[in-house]
XYZ file of C-alpha atoms in Angstrom:
610
model
C 0.000 0.000 0.000
C 2.781 2.418 0.964
C 4.437 1.780 -2.394
C 1.272 2.551 -4.380
C 0.598 5.676 -2.317
C 4.186 6.861 -2.764
C 4.093 6.370 -6.533
C 0.736 8.102 -6.859
C 2.228 11.238 -5.321
C 5.536 11.297 -7.170
C 5.003 9.706 -10.603
C 3.552 12.843 -12.171
C 6.850 14.646 -11.498
C 8.749 11.956 -13.380
C 6.649 11.988 -16.549
C 9.702 13.346 -18.435
C 11.879 10.705 -16.772
C 14.222 12.725 -14.554
C 14.233 15.627 -12.066
C 16.879 18.033 -10.719
C 17.757 19.110 -7.175
C 15.131 21.906 -7.022
C 12.333 19.537 -8.022
C 13.615 16.985 -5.505
C 13.256 19.580 -2.726
C 9.752 20.535 -3.868
C 8.716 16.896 -3.986
C 9.969 16.273 -0.433
C 7.910 19.279 0.666
C 4.824 17.780 -1.002
C 5.463 14.577 0.948
C 5.431 16.645 4.177
C 8.584 15.342 5.768
C 11.103 17.432 7.701
C 14.346 17.672 5.759
C 17.436 19.825 5.835
C 18.598 21.377 2.567
C 22.319 20.734 3.157
C 21.768 17.043 3.843
C 19.446 16.427 0.888
C 21.877 18.259 -1.379
C 24.705 16.063 -0.120
C 22.791 12.793 -0.668
C 21.616 14.055 -4.090
C 25.166 14.922 -5.162
C 26.433 11.520 -4.043
C 23.756 9.935 -6.261
C 24.434 12.001 -9.412
C 28.232 12.208 -9.126
C 28.535 8.523 -10.051
C 26.831 9.277 -13.378
C 28.170 12.704 -14.270
C 24.649 14.150 -14.661
C 22.678 16.461 -12.398
C 19.290 14.763 -12.549
C 17.867 11.631 -10.912
C 15.228 9.070 -11.886
C 12.279 7.758 -9.900
C 14.282 4.927 -8.279
C 17.021 7.356 -7.198
C 14.397 9.570 -5.617
C 12.977 6.652 -3.691
C 16.449 5.801 -2.396
C 17.046 9.429 -1.322
C 13.633 9.518 0.384
C 14.431 6.350 2.293
C 17.900 7.563 3.289
C 16.496 10.781 4.706
C 13.098 9.669 6.033
C 13.112 5.968 6.903
C 15.239 6.157 10.007
C 16.441 2.784 11.321
C 15.532 3.659 14.928
C 11.933 4.351 13.822
C 11.823 1.025 11.993
C 13.001 -0.863 15.076
C 10.316 0.777 17.194
C 7.601 0.211 14.596
C 8.513 -3.470 14.200
C 8.384 -4.022 17.946
C 4.635 -3.247 17.860
C 3.606 -4.227 14.316
C 3.335 -8.018 13.888
C 3.561 -7.831 10.077
C 6.036 -4.899 9.904
C 3.620 -3.042 7.607
C 0.691 -1.779 9.663
C -0.101 -0.817 13.258
C -3.701 -1.548 14.226
C -5.247 0.998 16.621
C -4.887 -1.520 19.479
C -1.151 -1.877 18.751
C -0.747 1.882 18.721
C -2.522 1.991 22.108
C -0.007 -0.511 23.459
C 2.837 1.649 22.096
C 1.364 4.744 23.825
C 1.116 2.929 27.157
C 4.476 1.184 27.139
C 6.727 3.653 25.339
C 5.056 7.013 25.945
C 3.834 6.297 29.499
C 0.324 7.524 28.674
C -2.206 6.281 31.214
C -5.699 7.469 30.412
C -7.631 7.997 27.214
C -5.164 6.026 25.076
C -7.866 4.681 22.743
C -9.084 8.170 21.852
C -5.504 9.413 21.610
C -4.565 6.619 19.199
C -7.462 7.466 16.882
C -6.593 11.175 16.987
C -2.965 10.377 16.087
C -4.091 8.233 13.132
C -6.467 10.905 11.843
C -3.855 13.609 12.229
C -0.728 11.881 10.889
C -1.650 8.955 8.610
C -1.112 10.159 5.006
C -2.602 7.092 3.258
C -6.391 7.482 3.060
C -7.348 3.797 2.894
C -5.162 2.938 5.891
C -6.662 5.856 7.817
C -10.205 4.634 6.997
C -9.374 1.263 8.566
C -8.203 3.021 11.751
C -4.680 1.807 11.203
C -1.276 3.383 10.861
C 1.366 2.712 8.226
C 5.101 3.210 8.751
C 4.743 6.491 6.807
C 2.148 7.683 9.335
C 4.282 6.506 12.256
C 7.289 8.511 10.955
C 5.154 11.624 10.628
C 3.810 11.139 14.150
C 7.304 10.595 15.617
C 8.568 13.748 13.865
C 5.608 15.860 14.986
C 5.122 18.185 17.956
C 3.017 15.410 19.554
C 6.376 13.781 20.325
C 8.220 16.852 21.548
C 10.241 16.317 24.714
C 8.545 19.432 26.156
C 5.302 18.584 28.013
C 2.314 19.605 25.921
C 0.325 21.005 28.859
C 3.236 23.290 29.789
C 3.030 24.923 26.338
C 0.062 27.007 27.502
C -0.431 28.980 30.732
C -1.192 26.310 33.352
C 0.030 27.865 36.602
C -2.104 29.827 39.065
C -1.720 33.459 37.961
C -3.498 34.934 40.995
C -0.527 35.133 43.367
C 1.037 38.555 44.071
C 3.653 39.648 41.470
C 6.583 38.928 43.810
C 5.704 35.196 43.749
C 6.861 34.813 40.141
C 10.109 34.657 38.229
C 9.713 37.398 35.595
C 11.515 37.360 32.243
C 13.721 40.488 32.360
C 16.095 42.246 30.011
C 19.024 44.577 30.747
C 19.954 47.511 28.445
C 17.147 46.393 26.144
C 18.024 49.156 23.647
C 21.427 47.683 22.773
C 21.841 45.194 19.957
C 25.585 44.608 20.297
C 27.984 45.933 22.953
C 27.906 48.540 25.722
C 30.537 51.007 24.521
C 30.129 51.716 20.817
C 27.298 49.480 19.627
C 24.124 50.789 18.017
C 21.031 51.461 20.123
C 18.089 50.088 18.236
C 14.329 49.827 18.533
C 14.691 46.214 17.394
C 16.107 45.464 20.876
C 12.648 46.189 22.332
C 10.674 44.444 19.592
C 12.698 41.238 19.767
C 12.720 41.103 23.599
C 8.919 41.537 23.718
C 8.403 38.905 21.020
C 10.477 36.505 23.150
C 8.027 37.055 26.023
C 10.263 39.403 28.031
C 8.129 41.260 30.627
C 10.591 43.733 32.157
C 12.415 46.132 29.829
C 15.094 48.629 30.727
C 15.035 52.166 29.346
C 18.049 54.448 29.962
C 16.732 57.991 29.596
C 18.828 61.122 29.071
C 18.094 64.735 28.134
C 18.078 65.193 24.356
C 17.990 68.277 22.150
C 14.707 70.112 21.401
C 13.302 68.934 24.731
C 13.125 65.352 23.367
C 14.381 62.712 25.856
C 16.675 60.094 24.298
C 17.558 56.498 25.125
C 21.170 55.285 25.029
C 23.974 53.985 27.227
C 25.055 57.257 28.862
C 28.673 58.485 28.751
C 29.500 56.046 25.949
C 29.507 56.181 22.154
C 26.410 54.050 21.654
C 23.914 55.710 19.296
C 20.736 57.411 20.558
C 17.068 56.675 19.945
C 14.113 58.885 20.827
C 12.199 58.006 23.987
C 8.849 58.427 22.239
C 9.866 55.958 19.486
C 10.728 53.378 22.150
C 7.312 53.830 23.795
C 5.572 53.500 20.403
C 7.324 50.184 19.773
C 6.406 48.959 23.262
C 2.796 49.994 22.686
C 2.727 47.984 19.468
C 4.417 44.780 20.674
C 3.789 44.617 24.445
C 1.096 41.945 24.332
C 1.865 39.961 21.175
C 3.623 37.093 22.961
C 1.885 37.322 26.352
C -1.178 38.949 27.948
C 0.589 39.517 31.260
C 1.895 42.876 32.507
C 5.009 44.596 31.179
C 7.228 46.582 33.568
C 9.267 49.482 32.175
C 12.342 49.851 34.333
C 13.430 53.476 33.843
C 17.020 54.353 34.543
C 16.292 58.013 34.634
C 18.989 60.646 34.065
C 16.669 63.367 32.716
C 16.045 66.857 34.054
C 12.598 67.395 35.637
C 11.561 69.289 32.494
C 12.243 66.309 30.218
C 10.803 63.909 32.804
C 7.525 65.738 32.254
C 7.854 65.112 28.516
C 8.423 61.414 29.310
C 5.270 61.303 31.439
C 3.294 62.963 28.645
C 4.493 60.405 26.072
C 3.794 57.479 28.398
C 0.211 58.657 28.874
C -0.551 59.753 25.326
C 1.038 56.773 23.532
C 0.133 53.930 25.913
C -3.345 55.259 26.765
C -5.425 52.749 28.741
C -2.596 50.208 28.777
C -0.653 52.402 31.211
C -1.450 51.632 34.847
C -2.080 55.017 36.508
C -4.022 53.995 39.612
C -4.283 51.072 42.007
C -6.640 48.206 41.353
C -9.048 48.523 44.265
C -7.711 49.803 47.566
C -5.228 52.701 47.515
C -3.744 51.433 50.779
C -1.606 48.683 49.248
C -0.769 45.828 51.615
C -0.133 43.178 48.945
C 0.966 43.368 45.311
C -1.722 42.538 42.734
C -1.408 39.399 40.597
C -0.353 39.044 36.957
C -3.966 38.021 36.283
C -5.319 41.288 37.748
C -2.773 43.296 35.719
C -3.333 41.611 32.339
C -2.660 43.937 29.369
C -1.230 46.628 31.687
C 2.105 48.446 31.455
C 3.727 49.497 34.745
C 6.373 52.176 35.255
C 9.261 51.310 37.588
C 11.029 54.458 38.744
C 11.801 56.430 41.884
C 8.693 57.979 43.441
C 7.901 60.910 45.734
C 5.641 60.070 48.681
C 2.935 57.426 48.841
C 0.662 55.936 46.194
C -2.371 57.656 47.794
C -0.790 61.133 47.659
C 0.150 60.598 44.045
C -3.345 59.508 43.065
C -4.945 62.498 44.792
C -2.454 64.771 43.048
C -3.209 63.283 39.611
C -6.675 64.814 39.844
C -5.057 68.269 40.236
C -2.673 69.667 37.681
C 0.855 69.150 38.991
C 2.440 70.489 35.804
C 5.926 71.860 36.384
C 6.084 70.675 39.982
C 8.952 68.605 41.261
C 9.583 66.647 44.421
C 12.845 65.662 46.041
C 14.057 62.208 46.978
C 16.858 61.847 49.491
C 18.814 58.644 49.132
C 21.285 57.313 51.598
C 24.299 56.712 49.410
C 26.697 54.036 50.589
C 29.984 54.820 48.962
C 30.846 51.115 49.078
C 27.791 50.170 47.060
C 27.839 49.498 43.331
C 25.182 52.027 42.463
C 23.015 51.488 39.449
C 23.850 54.840 37.971
C 27.576 54.106 38.326
C 27.082 50.840 36.609
C 28.846 52.039 33.453
C 32.428 51.214 32.859
C 34.678 54.115 31.905
C 35.586 54.054 28.217
C 39.160 53.206 29.131
C 38.984 51.004 32.226
C 41.904 51.509 34.618
C 43.747 48.396 35.597
C 42.683 48.595 39.221
C 44.170 45.581 40.949
C 43.421 46.809 44.473
C 39.697 46.599 43.710
C 39.976 42.993 42.592
C 41.572 41.836 45.800
C 38.812 43.294 47.915
C 36.248 41.098 46.167
C 37.280 38.020 48.135
C 36.294 39.536 51.484
C 32.761 39.139 52.882
C 30.583 42.220 52.331
C 31.765 45.138 54.437
C 29.192 46.722 56.763
C 27.789 49.960 55.264
C 30.331 52.749 55.732
C 29.472 55.250 58.410
C 30.164 58.268 56.204
C 27.239 57.646 53.901
C 26.496 60.808 51.966
C 22.975 62.023 51.251
C 22.132 62.293 47.585
C 19.182 64.463 46.555
C 17.376 63.751 43.307
C 14.761 66.010 41.740
C 11.864 64.220 40.130
C 8.902 65.604 38.167
C 5.681 64.802 40.010
C 3.950 64.048 36.703
C 6.339 61.105 36.210
C 6.506 60.139 39.891
C 2.717 59.781 40.018
C 2.759 57.209 37.208
C 4.664 54.826 39.508
C 2.127 52.615 41.287
C 3.179 49.076 42.256
C 6.825 49.236 41.183
C 8.594 51.946 43.147
C 12.396 51.753 42.952
C 14.005 51.935 46.380
C 17.718 52.117 47.038
C 18.834 48.861 48.660
C 20.453 49.472 52.061
C 20.404 46.085 53.812
C 18.073 43.148 54.374
C 17.291 44.358 57.924
C 16.509 47.830 56.679
C 14.104 46.460 54.051
C 12.388 44.157 56.513
C 11.816 47.049 58.923
C 10.950 49.833 56.455
C 10.154 48.642 52.952
C 6.595 48.547 51.613
C 5.399 45.648 49.472
C 5.255 47.839 46.331
C 8.866 48.994 46.737
C 11.555 47.013 44.957
C 15.342 46.972 44.821
C 17.950 46.572 42.120
C 21.143 44.849 43.219
C 24.266 44.489 41.051
C 25.481 40.956 40.366
C 28.728 41.323 42.378
C 26.962 42.408 45.554
C 24.158 39.880 44.961
C 26.688 37.069 44.599
C 28.197 37.957 47.989
C 24.730 37.816 49.540
C 24.097 34.388 47.984
C 27.347 33.203 49.538
C 27.136 34.818 52.976
C 23.463 35.551 53.712
C 21.356 33.285 51.526
C 18.702 32.893 54.233
C 18.046 36.637 54.491
C 18.153 36.906 50.704
C 15.412 34.239 50.319
C 13.371 35.941 53.031
C 13.785 39.304 51.224
C 12.729 37.992 47.788
C 9.683 36.277 49.299
C 8.428 39.788 50.163
C 9.892 42.226 47.626
C 10.536 42.193 43.892
C 14.304 42.116 43.451
C 16.070 42.913 40.200
C 19.626 41.760 39.523
C 21.654 43.453 36.789
C 25.033 42.701 35.154
C 28.064 44.580 36.445
C 29.150 47.609 34.428
C 32.530 46.154 33.567
C 30.831 43.699 31.182
C 31.568 46.060 28.303
C 30.981 43.361 25.695
C 27.462 42.864 27.118
C 28.426 39.433 28.385
C 26.027 37.752 30.836
C 26.271 36.092 34.259
C 24.659 32.728 35.057
C 21.057 33.595 36.056
C 20.543 30.285 37.878
C 22.413 31.372 41.030
C 19.932 34.238 41.514
C 16.795 32.246 40.630
C 17.985 29.810 43.322
C 17.391 32.504 45.980
C 14.077 33.650 44.483
C 15.117 36.853 42.650
C 12.212 37.734 40.382
C 13.855 39.966 37.780
C 17.207 38.500 36.832
C 18.053 40.888 33.989
C 20.208 39.655 31.127
C 21.534 41.171 27.897
C 19.073 39.539 25.496
C 21.254 40.540 22.552
C 24.142 38.302 23.652
C 23.847 34.615 22.712
C 25.399 31.926 24.917
C 24.626 29.476 27.706
C 23.227 32.207 29.983
C 20.564 33.303 27.468
C 19.863 29.642 26.653
C 19.072 29.041 30.335
C 16.862 32.145 30.340
C 14.992 31.043 27.189
C 14.676 27.492 28.529
C 13.304 28.560 31.899
C 10.684 30.812 30.329
C 9.451 28.204 27.844
C 7.482 27.105 30.900
C 3.915 28.272 31.585
C 3.143 28.891 27.928
C 6.104 31.245 27.428
C 4.072 34.030 29.072
C 7.121 35.519 30.873
C 5.867 34.677 34.398
C 6.782 31.412 36.116
C 5.439 30.709 39.615
C 8.263 30.304 42.128
C 8.375 27.048 44.139
C 6.546 27.308 47.456
C 9.782 27.316 49.488
C 10.764 30.609 47.758
C 7.343 32.215 48.371
C 6.835 31.458 52.071
C 7.974 34.302 54.336
C 9.281 31.895 57.001
C 11.102 29.538 54.614
C 14.468 28.195 55.795
C 15.488 27.080 52.307
C 18.930 28.002 51.017
C 20.511 26.687 47.789
C 23.569 25.403 49.696
C 21.504 23.588 52.294
C 18.206 22.391 50.853
C 17.395 20.258 53.898
C 13.762 19.238 54.187
C 12.878 21.002 50.925
C 14.605 18.283 48.932
C 12.286 16.097 46.822
C 14.830 13.821 45.156
C 13.900 12.638 41.694
C 15.745 10.053 39.673
C 16.063 10.785 36.019
C 17.108 8.375 33.318
C 17.841 9.643 29.823
C 18.450 7.356 26.898
C 20.283 9.139 24.141
C 19.268 7.253 20.998
C 20.267 9.168 17.900
C 20.560 12.449 16.060
C 19.238 13.354 12.650
C 20.316 15.869 9.997
C 22.580 17.796 12.352
C 23.695 21.191 11.044
C 27.193 21.046 9.572
C 29.875 22.695 11.687
C 30.996 26.193 10.688
C 34.520 24.865 10.552
C 33.810 21.797 8.455
C 34.162 21.730 4.666
C 31.763 18.816 4.117
C 28.438 18.103 5.760
C 30.213 15.586 7.945
C 30.636 16.038 11.687
C 31.992 14.037 14.638
C 29.090 14.735 16.967
C 28.878 14.284 20.723
C 26.186 15.330 23.196
C 26.556 17.011 26.582
C 23.687 16.598 29.030
C 23.857 19.264 31.735
C 21.749 19.981 34.783
C 21.578 23.500 36.219
C 19.995 24.051 39.626
C 21.057 24.316 43.261
C 24.810 23.688 43.677
C 24.478 20.002 44.543
C 22.368 19.376 41.424
C 24.847 21.042 39.030
C 26.342 18.306 36.881
C 27.272 17.407 33.309
C 27.773 14.161 31.452
C 28.864 13.581 27.891
C 28.328 10.929 25.275
C 30.895 9.212 23.121
C 31.865 10.771 19.765
C 30.350 9.299 16.585
C 32.849 9.647 13.766
C 31.909 11.479 10.553
C 28.140 11.218 10.683
C 25.925 14.282 10.810
C 23.003 12.709 8.946
C 22.132 9.962 11.438
C 24.563 9.491 14.344
C 23.497 6.703 16.703
C 24.523 6.551 20.375
C 22.171 4.312 22.371
C 23.663 5.425 25.677
C 21.817 5.826 28.981
C 22.539 8.558 31.539
C 21.205 8.573 35.101
C 20.872 11.549 37.427
C 19.464 12.167 40.895
C 18.106 15.673 41.326
C 17.487 17.033 44.849
C 15.474 20.148 43.941
C 13.717 19.394 40.643
C 11.547 22.562 40.930
C 14.605 24.749 40.241
C 16.423 22.472 37.797
C 16.929 23.032 34.084
C 18.282 20.394 31.726
C 20.387 21.342 28.718
C 21.239 19.141 25.752
C 24.151 20.508 23.782
C 25.442 18.955 20.545
C 29.005 19.643 19.477
C 31.323 18.587 16.699
C 34.690 17.310 17.895
C 37.081 19.291 15.705
C 40.233 18.075 17.460
C 41.146 16.565 20.804
C 41.162 20.006 22.374
C 38.354 21.826 20.552
C 34.673 21.283 19.905
C 32.405 23.381 17.725
C 28.853 24.166 18.864
C 26.148 22.667 16.606
C 22.974 23.265 18.608
C 21.312 23.069 22.010
C 17.948 22.739 23.722
C 17.260 23.745 27.326
C 14.057 23.210 29.294
C 12.841 23.012 32.908
C 13.355 19.520 34.317
C 9.702 19.306 35.350
C 8.589 20.124 31.785
C 10.311 16.997 30.483
C 7.879 14.572 28.878
C 8.325 10.858 29.525
C 8.663 8.453 26.630
């Protein structure tokens, strides 16, 4: 039957006898199978080179189709459940779903749905059966993705207060290359929002003609207009997710231009901009992502309380400014001093001091006064930026709608020396971590160490590819990619004793067994002249320190089309709720160097069995 079906689809193409590479590609598309251009071209060339022509006949095409599509590991699986090696009856497919895919309920219905969806041969489909062609299409489909299907939509409770979620956050969102001379670009905002990012950073400075601009201050990065940034945000804010977007303003503007900013925010964002509390003006708990759907929040310094600001909004506060007095610890890495000088000094004395535990705040803290336009201040509702002084200070004085930004260096010291207080702090207040200013190439830190203590906004340079962004993208695949992931209970409870170094009673050990079977149509290495590769796979777990581990497979020599490993890896994970698993495929170029071919990262608990 398969043969007849196959011929009926392809024979028309061969009425003149032979076809070229282009027609071969088109025909594979008609057959609806996933193929990679480089690999098909390679197999095609191997076929025609023997004959010194550049066309193939119908038998050649069938051989190419089989080489690319009829994978041996699929055949082995199919034969294990099909008594005659040709057809799977619905009952045999049910058995496959139970034994191999660990499905428990509704297998009969599921089997019929799979047949209707994937079986290409009509008469087989009518008999409620599945051919090998249908089985291949099912195995290659999203129904067999390793990522749990029910985690691909929002499935978590979205009614907790905002501080109970990890929130996808970007740093210097306006940059598309590096921090010193790279271009600032609106595309930075568009692409971050389309990836589900929910907290964007906007560095605002006074521009000419009373037009505020966005760029990396004191550097040679180019400038974009503040109002253009807000227009882009207005357009793309809710394409990837319905949940609220926070605009983290790093504000260096004069009060006059802050007023212009406030005007743009209101006129461009309209109803999307949150300008008053939801319900009670006396805020004792942050609202939930659900309650703030389709809203944009401004995160900035604020004068006075939310109530005062809301009363004032009814009057015209045009031209008025308020003053904020900040206690400035000289020892602190302040957010506004987060830029590296253009020519960094080689300051070795500073490096040595990093090994010491955090020094107590210096006594000679100076007071820093900042003028802020009331029109802008009053747009800050649930996300008021507060200077971080200490965990005790926050516990005694900070309100639930006040949040802190802490630089990675200081935050890392807290993780090491006061993890308990850190977890207690993040269970109450939104905490944003940002990369240190000396990362002039916009490199990133590992976000996992800060998720481990419950930091909600772990801001990364989205424009910089690498393991750190892969962990970020993997973590936020969860919960439908909406940019909000509910923190585990032990990071939400105010009296939690959890710390990443000592998980104690919060450990729920899980044993994980991964069988690495094969690869298919791997991308050729950038360094390789042919489409050959010597692939190997790293399986890595990121999580609390005792869960961090990596294992690697053997190397399969010169096979990028269909490398076969059949190796099993076992792991025990103490805190699965925080763990991510990363599969990374490399090409062994030499004994000392591997070239990256591809990777996939996902939360451990989003891993599908089977």
